Structures are given as structure tokens and as C-alpha cells.
PDB file of N, CA and C in Angstrom:
ATOM      1  N   MET A   1       7.715 -18.368 -30.914  1.00  0.00           N
ATOM      2  CA  MET A   1       7.043 -16.846 -29.867  1.00  0.00           C
ATOM      3  C   MET A   1       6.692 -15.558 -30.699  1.00  0.00           C
ATOM      4  N   SER A   2       5.459 -15.695 -30.789  1.00  0.00           N
ATOM      5  CA  SER A   2       4.895 -14.610 -31.754  1.00  0.00           C
ATOM      6  C   SER A   2       5.593 -13.096 -31.074  1.00  0.00           C
ATOM      7  N   ASP A   3       5.216 -12.346 -31.839  1.00  0.00           N
ATOM      8  CA  ASP A   3       5.936 -10.928 -31.496  1.00  0.00           C
ATOM      9  C   ASP A   3       5.193 -10.436 -30.468  1.00  0.00           C
ATOM     10  N   ASN A   4       3.957 -10.308 -30.283  1.00  0.00           N
ATOM     11  CA  ASN A   4       2.869 -10.018 -29.335  1.00  0.00           C
ATOM     12  C   ASN A   4       3.221 -10.417 -27.875  1.00  0.00           C
ATOM     13  N   ASP A   5       3.272 -11.863 -27.967  1.00  0.00           N
ATOM     14  CA  ASP A   5       3.913 -13.122 -26.851  1.00  0.00           C
ATOM     15  C   ASP A   5       5.021 -11.991 -26.268  1.00  0.00           C
ATOM     16  N   PHE A   6       6.113 -11.876 -27.066  1.00  0.00           N
ATOM     17  CA  PHE A   6       7.386 -11.106 -27.031  1.00  0.00           C
ATOM     18  C   PHE A   6       7.300 -10.219 -26.103  1.00  0.00           C
ATOM     19  N   ILE A   7       6.481  -9.280 -26.971  1.00  0.00           N
ATOM     20  CA  ILE A   7       6.251  -7.694 -26.093  1.00  0.00           C
ATOM     21  C   ILE A   7       5.853  -8.179 -25.139  1.00  0.00           C
ATOM     22  N   ASN A   8       4.547  -8.643 -24.763  1.00  0.00           N
ATOM     23  CA  ASN A   8       3.861  -8.872 -23.454  1.00  0.00           C
ATOM     24  C   ASN A   8       4.882  -9.634 -22.197  1.00  0.00           C
ATOM     25  N   ARG A   9       5.766 -10.107 -22.490  1.00  0.00           N
ATOM     26  CA  ARG A   9       6.945 -10.735 -21.845  1.00  0.00           C
ATOM     27  C   ARG A   9       7.787  -9.474 -21.157  1.00  0.00           C
ATOM     28  N   VAL A  10       8.395  -8.413 -22.730  1.00  0.00           N
ATOM     29  CA  VAL A  10       9.223  -7.775 -21.873  1.00  0.00           C
ATOM     30  C   VAL A  10       8.763  -6.493 -21.401  1.00  0.00           C
ATOM     31  N   MET A  11       7.292  -6.310 -21.847  1.00  0.00           N
ATOM     32  CA  MET A  11       6.457  -5.536 -20.583  1.00  0.00           C
ATOM     33  C   MET A  11       6.372  -6.103 -19.348  1.00  0.00           C
ATOM     34  N   ASP A  12       5.954  -7.137 -19.444  1.00  0.00           N
ATOM     35  CA  ASP A  12       5.732  -7.517 -17.830  1.00  0.00           C
ATOM     36  C   ASP A  12       7.403  -7.333 -16.893  1.00  0.00           C
ATOM     37  N   GLY A  13       8.303  -8.185 -17.995  1.00  0.00           N
ATOM     38  CA  GLY A  13       9.587  -7.680 -17.099  1.00  0.00           C
ATOM     39  C   GLY A  13       9.931  -6.478 -16.785  1.00  0.00           C
ATOM     40  N   LEU A  14       9.549  -5.697 -17.407  1.00  0.00           N
ATOM     41  CA  LEU A  14       9.891  -3.809 -16.941  1.00  0.00           C
ATOM     42  C   LEU A  14       8.966  -3.206 -16.091  1.00  0.00           C
ATOM     43  N   LYS A  15       7.688  -4.284 -15.967  1.00  0.00           N
ATOM     44  CA  LYS A  15       6.833  -3.519 -14.859  1.00  0.00           C
ATOM     45  C   LYS A  15       7.444  -4.369 -13.769  1.00  0.00           C
ATOM     46  N   GLU A  16       7.991  -5.369 -13.484  1.00  0.00           N
ATOM     47  CA  GLU A  16       8.620  -6.078 -12.459  1.00  0.00           C
ATOM     48  C   GLU A  16       9.704  -5.189 -11.754  1.00  0.00           C
ATOM     49  N   GLN A  17      10.452  -4.639 -12.761  1.00  0.00           N
ATOM     50  CA  GLN A  17      11.513  -4.065 -12.564  1.00  0.00           C
ATOM     51  C   GLN A  17      11.147  -2.612 -12.012  1.00  0.00           C
ATOM     52  N   GLY A  18      10.304  -2.175 -12.238  1.00  0.00           N
ATOM     53  CA  GLY A  18       9.388  -0.539 -11.834  1.00  0.00           C
ATOM     54  C   GLY A  18       9.507   0.346 -12.765  1.00  0.00           C
ATOM     55  N   TYR A  19       9.719   0.044 -13.980  1.00  0.00           N
ATOM     56  CA  TYR A  19       9.623   0.906 -15.008  1.00  0.00           C
ATOM     57  C   TYR A  19       7.748   0.340 -15.804  1.00  0.00           C
ATOM     58  N   LEU A  20       7.654   1.417 -16.431  1.00  0.00           N
ATOM     59  CA  LEU A  20       6.310   1.569 -16.474  1.00  0.00           C
ATOM     60  C   LEU A  20       6.394   2.197 -18.094  1.00  0.00           C
ATOM     61  N   MET A  21       5.960   1.141 -19.472  1.00  0.00           N
ATOM     62  CA  MET A  21       5.978   1.464 -20.790  1.00  0.00           C
ATOM     63  C   MET A  21       4.985   1.739 -20.832  1.00  0.00           C
ATOM     64  N   ILE A  22       4.532   2.771 -21.786  1.00  0.00           N
ATOM     65  CA  ILE A  22       3.106   3.105 -22.112  1.00  0.00           C
ATOM     66  C   ILE A  22       3.235   3.381 -23.552  1.00  0.00           C
ATOM     67  N   PRO A  23       2.610   2.697 -24.381  1.00  0.00           N
ATOM     68  CA  PRO A  23       2.289   2.912 -25.596  1.00  0.00           C
ATOM     69  C   PRO A  23       2.068   4.310 -26.223  1.00  0.00           C
ATOM     70  N   ASP A  24       3.296   4.463 -27.373  1.00  0.00           N
ATOM     71  CA  ASP A  24       3.581   5.602 -27.873  1.00  0.00           C
ATOM     72  C   ASP A  24       2.086   6.101 -28.666  1.00  0.00           C
ATOM     73  N   ASP A  25       0.976   5.096 -29.012  1.00  0.00           N
ATOM     74  CA  ASP A  25       0.104   5.434 -29.753  1.00  0.00           C
ATOM     75  C   ASP A  25      -1.100   6.124 -28.573  1.00  0.00           C
ATOM     76  N   PHE A  26      -1.138   5.766 -27.462  1.00  0.00           N
ATOM     77  CA  PHE A  26      -1.727   5.945 -26.486  1.00  0.00           C
ATOM     78  C   PHE A  26      -1.392   7.599 -25.881  1.00  0.00           C
ATOM     79  N   ILE A  27       0.223   7.812 -25.626  1.00  0.00           N
ATOM     80  CA  ILE A  27       0.692   8.887 -25.298  1.00  0.00           C
ATOM     81  C   ILE A  27       0.522  10.184 -26.183  1.00  0.00           C
ATOM     82  N   ASP A  28       0.549   9.817 -27.449  1.00  0.00           N
ATOM     83  CA  ASP A  28       0.404  10.537 -28.806  1.00  0.00           C
ATOM     84  C   ASP A  28      -1.235  11.270 -28.435  1.00  0.00           C
ATOM     85  N   GLN A  29      -2.021  10.405 -28.371  1.00  0.00           N
ATOM     86  CA  GLN A  29      -3.205  10.764 -28.159  1.00  0.00           C
ATOM     87  C   GLN A  29      -3.807  11.324 -26.900  1.00  0.00           C
ATOM     88  N   LEU A  30      -3.624  10.929 -26.078  1.00  0.00           N
ATOM     89  CA  LEU A  30      -3.308  11.646 -24.519  1.00  0.00           C
ATOM     90  C   LEU A  30      -2.895  13.332 -24.599  1.00  0.00           C
ATOM     91  N   ILE A  31      -1.602  13.254 -25.570  1.00  0.00           N
ATOM     92  CA  ILE A  31      -0.612  14.645 -25.835  1.00  0.00           C
ATOM     93  C   ILE A  31      -1.733  15.351 -26.683  1.00  0.00           C
ATOM     94  N   ILE A  32      -2.605  15.227 -27.573  1.00  0.00           N
ATOM     95  CA  ILE A  32      -3.454  15.690 -28.599  1.00  0.00           C
ATOM     96  C   ILE A  32      -4.715  16.232 -27.672  1.00  0.00           C
ATOM     97  N   THR A  33      -5.167  15.455 -26.998  1.00  0.00           N
ATOM     98  CA  THR A  33      -6.433  15.439 -26.384  1.00  0.00           C
ATOM     99  C   THR A  33      -6.085  17.075 -25.500  1.00  0.00           C
ATOM    100  N   LEU A  34      -5.004  16.450 -24.372  1.00  0.00           N
ATOM    101  CA  LEU A  34      -4.533  17.806 -23.526  1.00  0.00           C
ATOM    102  C   LEU A  34      -4.762  18.928 -24.199  1.00  0.00           C
ATOM    103  N   HIS A  35      -4.021  19.417 -25.481  1.00  0.00           N
ATOM    104  CA  HIS A  35      -3.910  20.174 -25.846  1.00  0.00           C
ATOM    105  C   HIS A  35      -5.183  20.734 -27.025  1.00  0.00           C
ATOM    106  N   ALA A  36      -5.943  20.029 -26.781  1.00  0.00           N
ATOM    107  CA  ALA A  36      -7.298  20.054 -27.643  1.00  0.00           C
ATOM    108  C   ALA A  36      -7.756  20.636 -26.042  1.00  0.00           C
ATOM    109  N   ASN A  37      -7.951  20.222 -25.094  1.00  0.00           N
ATOM    110  CA  ASN A  37      -8.387  20.813 -24.070  1.00  0.00           C
ATOM    111  C   ASN A  37      -7.930  22.303 -23.855  1.00  0.00           C
ATOM    112  N   VAL A  38      -6.647  22.561 -24.048  1.00  0.00           N
ATOM    113  CA  VAL A  38      -6.450  23.756 -23.887  1.00  0.00           C
ATOM    114  C   VAL A  38      -6.648  24.868 -24.791  1.00  0.00           C
ATOM    115  N   THR A  39      -6.877  24.509 -25.833  1.00  0.00           N
ATOM    116  CA  THR A  39      -7.481  25.536 -26.793  1.00  0.00           C
ATOM    117  C   THR A  39      -9.090  25.540 -26.612  1.00  0.00           C
ATOM    118  N   THR A  40      -9.637  24.537 -26.089  1.00  0.00           N
ATOM    119  CA  THR A  40     -11.235  25.072 -25.650  1.00  0.00           C
ATOM    120  C   THR A  40     -11.180  25.701 -24.334  1.00  0.00           C
ATOM    121  N   ILE A  41     -10.604  25.625 -23.643  1.00  0.00           N
ATOM    122  CA  ILE A  41      -9.895  26.665 -21.985  1.00  0.00           C
ATOM    123  C   ILE A  41     -10.054  27.765 -22.750  1.00  0.00           C
ATOM    124  N   ASN A  42      -9.108  28.037 -23.363  1.00  0.00           N
ATOM    125  CA  ASN A  42      -8.688  29.462 -23.919  1.00  0.00           C
ATOM    126  C   ASN A  42      -9.887  29.983 -24.659  1.00  0.00           C
ATOM    127  N   THR A  43     -10.636  29.524 -25.453  1.00  0.00           N
ATOM    128  CA  THR A  43     -12.134  29.919 -25.780  1.00  0.00           C
ATOM    129  C   THR A  43     -12.592  30.201 -25.053  1.00  0.00           C
ATOM    130  N   MET A  44     -13.087  29.197 -23.933  1.00  0.00           N
ATOM    131  CA  MET A  44     -14.194  29.769 -22.952  1.00  0.00           C
ATOM    132  C   MET A  44     -13.274  31.115 -22.135  1.00  0.00           C
ATOM    133  N   THR A  45     -12.321  31.117 -22.142  1.00  0.00           N
ATOM    134  CA  THR A  45     -11.467  32.557 -21.205  1.00  0.00           C
ATOM    135  C   THR A  45     -11.764  33.618 -21.882  1.00  0.00           C
ATOM    136  N   GLN A  46     -11.876  33.362 -23.361  1.00  0.00           N
ATOM    137  CA  GLN A  46     -12.130  34.684 -24.128  1.00  0.00           C
ATOM    138  C   GLN A  46     -13.670  35.197 -24.056  1.00  0.00           C
ATOM    139  N   ILE A  47     -14.487  34.089 -23.849  1.00  0.00           N
ATOM    140  CA  ILE A  47     -15.989  34.460 -23.831  1.00  0.00           C
ATOM    141  C   ILE A  47     -16.193  34.990 -22.532  1.00  0.00           C
ATOM    142  N   ALA A  48     -15.293  34.239 -21.489  1.00  0.00           N
ATOM    143  CA  ALA A  48     -15.868  34.725 -20.210  1.00  0.00           C
ATOM    144  C   ALA A  48     -15.169  36.304 -19.912  1.00  0.00           C
ATOM    145  N   GLU A  49     -14.022  36.614 -20.559  1.00  0.00           N
ATOM    146  CA  GLU A  49     -13.551  37.913 -20.416  1.00  0.00           C
ATOM    147  C   GLU A  49     -14.551  39.193 -21.466  1.00  0.00           C
ATOM    148  N   LEU A  50     -15.144  38.662 -22.356  1.00  0.00           N
ATOM    149  CA  LEU A  50     -15.927  39.055 -23.271  1.00  0.00           C
ATOM    150  C   LEU A  50     -17.243  39.583 -22.425  1.00  0.00           C
ATOM    151  N   GLU A  51     -18.075  38.322 -21.757  1.00  0.00           N
ATOM    152  CA  GLU A  51     -18.879  38.465 -20.647  1.00  0.00           C
ATOM    153  C   GLU A  51     -18.695  39.627 -19.766  1.00  0.00           C
ATOM    154  N   THR A  52     -17.515  39.444 -18.965  1.00  0.00           N
ATOM    155  CA  THR A  52     -16.941  40.386 -17.722  1.00  0.00           C
ATOM    156  C   THR A  52     -17.254  41.890 -18.394  1.00  0.00           C
ATOM    157  N   LYS A  53     -16.416  42.022 -19.676  1.00  0.00           N
ATOM    158  CA  LYS A  53     -16.525  43.364 -20.136  1.00  0.00           C
ATOM    159  C   LYS A  53     -17.991  43.936 -20.383  1.00  0.00           C
ATOM    160  N   MET A  54     -19.092  43.066 -21.416  1.00  0.00           N
ATOM    161  CA  MET A  54     -20.576  43.566 -21.349  1.00  0.00           C
ATOM    162  C   MET A  54     -20.833  43.880 -19.958  1.00  0.00           C
ATOM    163  N   LEU A  55     -20.995  42.701 -19.251  1.00  0.00           N
ATOM    164  CA  LEU A  55     -21.914  42.911 -18.332  1.00  0.00           C
ATOM    165  C   LEU A  55     -21.543  43.346 -16.320  1.00  0.00           C
ATOM    166  N   GLY A  56     -20.089  43.795 -16.808  1.00  0.00           N
ATOM    167  CA  GLY A  56     -19.343  44.449 -15.599  1.00  0.00           C
ATOM    168  C   GLY A  56     -19.914  43.899 -14.438  1.00  0.00           C
ATOM    169  N   SER A  57     -20.553  44.597 -14.100  1.00  0.00           N
ATOM    170  CA  SER A  57     -21.159  44.858 -12.138  1.00  0.00           C
ATOM    171  C   SER A  57     -21.967  43.920 -12.173  1.00  0.00           C
ATOM    172  N   LEU A  58     -22.900  43.165 -13.359  1.00  0.00           N
ATOM    173  CA  LEU A  58     -23.878  42.120 -13.069  1.00  0.00           C
ATOM    174  C   LEU A  58     -23.296  41.253 -12.815  1.00  0.00           C
ATOM    175  N   LEU A  59     -21.630  40.652 -13.246  1.00  0.00           N
ATOM    176  CA  LEU A  59     -21.208  39.472 -12.863  1.00  0.00           C
ATOM    177  C   LEU A  59     -20.222  39.969 -11.754  1.00  0.00           C
ATOM    178  N   PRO A  60     -20.567  39.717 -11.047  1.00  0.00           N
ATOM    179  CA  PRO A  60     -19.325  40.110  -9.829  1.00  0.00           C
ATOM    180  C   PRO A  60     -18.345  39.129  -9.979  1.00  0.00           C
ATOM    181  N   THR A  61     -18.687  38.051  -9.824  1.00  0.00           N
ATOM    182  CA  THR A  61     -17.685  36.605 -10.058  1.00  0.00           C
ATOM    183  C   THR A  61     -16.895  36.318 -11.548  1.00  0.00           C
ATOM    184  N   GLY A  62     -17.306  36.960 -12.501  1.00  0.00           N
ATOM    185  CA  GLY A  62     -16.711  36.969 -13.823  1.00  0.00           C
ATOM    186  C   GLY A  62     -15.188  37.198 -14.073  1.00  0.00           C
ATOM    187  N   SER A  63     -14.447  38.063 -13.113  1.00  0.00           N
ATOM    188  CA  SER A  63     -12.823  38.189 -13.263  1.00  0.00           C
ATOM    189  C   SER A  63     -12.365  36.832 -12.664  1.00  0.00           C
ATOM    190  N   ARG A  64     -12.899  36.178 -11.723  1.00  0.00           N
ATOM    191  CA  ARG A  64     -12.567  35.440 -10.885  1.00  0.00           C
ATOM    192  C   ARG A  64     -12.528  34.103 -11.597  1.00  0.00           C
ATOM    193  N   GLN A  65     -13.810  33.529 -12.529  1.00  0.00           N
ATOM    194  CA  GLN A  65     -13.933  32.732 -13.703  1.00  0.00           C
ATOM    195  C   GLN A  65     -12.770  32.794 -14.502  1.00  0.00           C
ATOM    196  N   VAL A  66     -12.637  34.133 -15.411  1.00  0.00           N
ATOM    197  CA  VAL A  66     -11.521  34.084 -15.879  1.00  0.00           C
ATOM    198  C   VAL A  66     -10.284  34.141 -15.533  1.00  0.00           C
ATOM    199  N   GLU A  67      -9.891  34.030 -14.459  1.00  0.00           N
ATOM    200  CA  GLU A  67      -8.153  34.020 -13.672  1.00  0.00           C
ATOM    201  C   GLU A  67      -8.323  32.293 -13.100  1.00  0.00           C
ATOM    202  N   SER A  68      -9.611  31.867 -12.845  1.00  0.00           N
ATOM    203  CA  SER A  68      -9.761  30.249 -13.038  1.00  0.00           C
ATOM    204  C   SER A  68      -9.193  29.661 -13.812  1.00  0.00           C
ATOM    205  N   LEU A  69     -10.044  29.747 -15.128  1.00  0.00           N
ATOM    206  CA  LEU A  69      -9.882  29.200 -16.639  1.00  0.00           C
ATOM    207  C   LEU A  69      -8.199  29.289 -16.923  1.00  0.00           C
ATOM    208  N   LYS A  70      -7.486  30.692 -16.870  1.00  0.00           N
ATOM    209  CA  LYS A  70      -6.697  30.823 -17.096  1.00  0.00           C
ATOM    210  C   LYS A  70      -5.176  29.582 -16.379  1.00  0.00           C
ATOM    211  N   GLU A  71      -5.821  29.587 -15.142  1.00  0.00           N
ATOM    212  CA  GLU A  71      -4.975  28.525 -14.090  1.00  0.00           C
ATOM    213  C   GLU A  71      -5.248  27.359 -14.918  1.00  0.00           C
ATOM    214  N   LEU A  72      -6.080  27.094 -14.806  1.00  0.00           N
ATOM    215  CA  LEU A  72      -6.748  25.767 -15.429  1.00  0.00           C
ATOM    216  C   LEU A  72      -6.142  25.195 -16.891  1.00  0.00           C
ATOM    217  N   SER A  73      -5.842  26.173 -17.483  1.00  0.00           N
ATOM    218  CA  SER A  73      -5.240  26.291 -18.862  1.00  0.00           C
ATOM    219  C   SER A  73      -3.716  26.112 -19.049  1.00  0.00           C
ATOM    220  N   THR A  74      -3.073  26.771 -17.889  1.00  0.00           N
ATOM    221  CA  THR A  74      -1.852  26.418 -17.690  1.00  0.00           C
ATOM    222  C   THR A  74      -1.270  25.180 -17.269  1.00  0.00           C
ATOM    223  N   ARG A  75      -2.238  24.983 -16.139  1.00  0.00           N
ATOM    224  CA  ARG A  75      -2.093  23.506 -15.542  1.00  0.00           C
ATOM    225  C   ARG A  75      -1.895  22.550 -16.323  1.00  0.00           C
ATOM    226  N   ILE A  76      -3.028  22.403 -17.692  1.00  0.00           N
ATOM    227  CA  ILE A  76      -3.393  21.564 -18.133  1.00  0.00           C
ATOM    228  C   ILE A  76      -2.049  21.252 -19.448  1.00  0.00           C
ATOM    229  N   ALA A  77      -1.655  22.652 -19.938  1.00  0.00           N
ATOM    230  CA  ALA A  77      -0.380  22.832 -20.356  1.00  0.00           C
ATOM    231  C   ALA A  77       0.560  22.196 -20.122  1.00  0.00           C
ATOM    232  N   GLU A  78       1.096  22.743 -18.820  1.00  0.00           N
ATOM    233  CA  GLU A  78       1.886  22.022 -18.171  1.00  0.00           C
ATOM    234  C   GLU A  78       1.951  19.952 -18.088  1.00  0.00           C
ATOM    235  N   ILE A  79       1.231  20.070 -18.040  1.00  0.00           N
ATOM    236  CA  ILE A  79       0.792  17.974 -17.777  1.00  0.00           C
ATOM    237  C   ILE A  79       1.080  17.518 -19.312  1.00  0.00           C
ATOM    238  N   ALA A  80       0.292  18.562 -20.407  1.00  0.00           N
ATOM    239  CA  ALA A  80       0.826  17.984 -21.542  1.00  0.00           C
ATOM    240  C   ALA A  80       2.291  18.180 -21.885  1.00  0.00           C
ATOM    241  N   PHE A  81       3.121  18.979 -21.572  1.00  0.00           N
ATOM    242  CA  PHE A  81       4.185  18.957 -21.605  1.00  0.00           C
ATOM    243  C   PHE A  81       4.796  17.653 -21.220  1.00  0.00           C
ATOM    244  N   ASN A  82       4.719  17.600 -19.777  1.00  0.00           N
ATOM    245  CA  ASN A  82       5.274  16.238 -19.105  1.00  0.00           C
ATOM    246  C   ASN A  82       5.245  15.463 -19.704  1.00  0.00           C
ATOM    247  N   VAL A  83       4.126  15.255 -20.372  1.00  0.00           N
ATOM    248  CA  VAL A  83       3.796  13.950 -21.148  1.00  0.00           C
ATOM    249  C   VAL A  83       4.519  13.398 -22.123  1.00  0.00           C
ATOM    250  N   GLU A  84       4.808  14.816 -22.601  1.00  0.00           N
ATOM    251  CA  GLU A  84       5.786  14.864 -23.659  1.00  0.00           C
ATOM    252  C   GLU A  84       7.061  14.594 -23.479  1.00  0.00           C
ATOM    253  N   ASP A  85       7.321  14.900 -22.649  1.00  0.00           N
ATOM    254  CA  ASP A  85       8.723  14.598 -21.332  1.00  0.00           C
ATOM    255  C   ASP A  85       8.868  13.043 -21.838  1.00  0.00           C
ATOM    256  N   VAL A  86       7.749  12.427 -20.995  1.00  0.00           N
ATOM    257  CA  VAL A  86       7.665  11.306 -20.584  1.00  0.00           C
ATOM    258  C   VAL A  86       7.710  10.421 -21.964  1.00  0.00           C
ATOM    259  N   ARG A  87       7.118  10.686 -23.214  1.00  0.00           N
ATOM    260  CA  ARG A  87       7.124  10.058 -24.211  1.00  0.00           C
ATOM    261  C   ARG A  87       8.624  10.092 -24.607  1.00  0.00           C
ATOM    262  N   ASN A  88       9.355  11.281 -25.076  1.00  0.00           N
ATOM    263  CA  ASN A  88      10.666  10.984 -25.417  1.00  0.00           C
ATOM    264  C   ASN A  88      11.889  10.627 -24.566  1.00  0.00           C
ATOM    265  N   ASP A  89      11.639  10.231 -23.031  1.00  0.00           N
ATOM    266  CA  ASP A  89      12.079   9.516 -22.535  1.00  0.00           C
ATOM    267  C   ASP A  89      12.263   8.044 -22.644  1.00  0.00           C
ATOM    268  N   GLN A  90      11.146   7.468 -23.031  1.00  0.00           N
ATOM    269  CA  GLN A  90      10.688   6.430 -23.235  1.00  0.00           C
ATOM    270  C   GLN A  90      11.422   5.802 -24.797  1.00  0.00           C
ATOM    271  N   ARG A  91      11.284   6.663 -25.580  1.00  0.00           N
ATOM    272  CA  ARG A  91      12.061   6.380 -26.555  1.00  0.00           C
ATOM    273  C   ARG A  91      13.616   6.388 -26.926  1.00  0.00           C
TER     274      ARG A  91
END
């Protein structure tokens, strides 16, 4: 039996028992992507804050956009940390 066959059989057995094993490479890439999204959203937040300061009353929804971006950033960061916990539990 090859290594791949063995791994597939083990994975199938774990799935049948209700366990889902996600490859570490996938989880690592997902974590990197989530953190990159947080960085991008934080940059967008800074730009929105600057626009709101510069344009003031011309952007009545500016402060709502800033708060929405901050909330989105927080949620994605929470997901990233939860994924890290899943990875650590799998190891």
C-alpha cells in the first residue's frame, strides 16, 4: 500500500467517524489569506477615515463606512484565530 493510499484510507475513516482533517498547507494558506485581508481592510479603514475628515459633511455615510470596515476587520481576525485553533487542535 502506498503512502497516498494509506493517507486516503485514514482520512476516509476519520470522515466516517465524524472527524474532518484539513491539510496543514491549506490551513496555513487560509490563515495567511485572512490576515492579509485584515491588513487590506485596515488600510481601507484609514483611507475612509481620512476621506471623512477631509470631506466632512459631504460624506454623510463616511463614519458608518469606517465603523463597518472596523467591524469587518475584527470579524475576519476572529475567524483567522479560530482557524489557527483548529490547526493547533489537529496537531
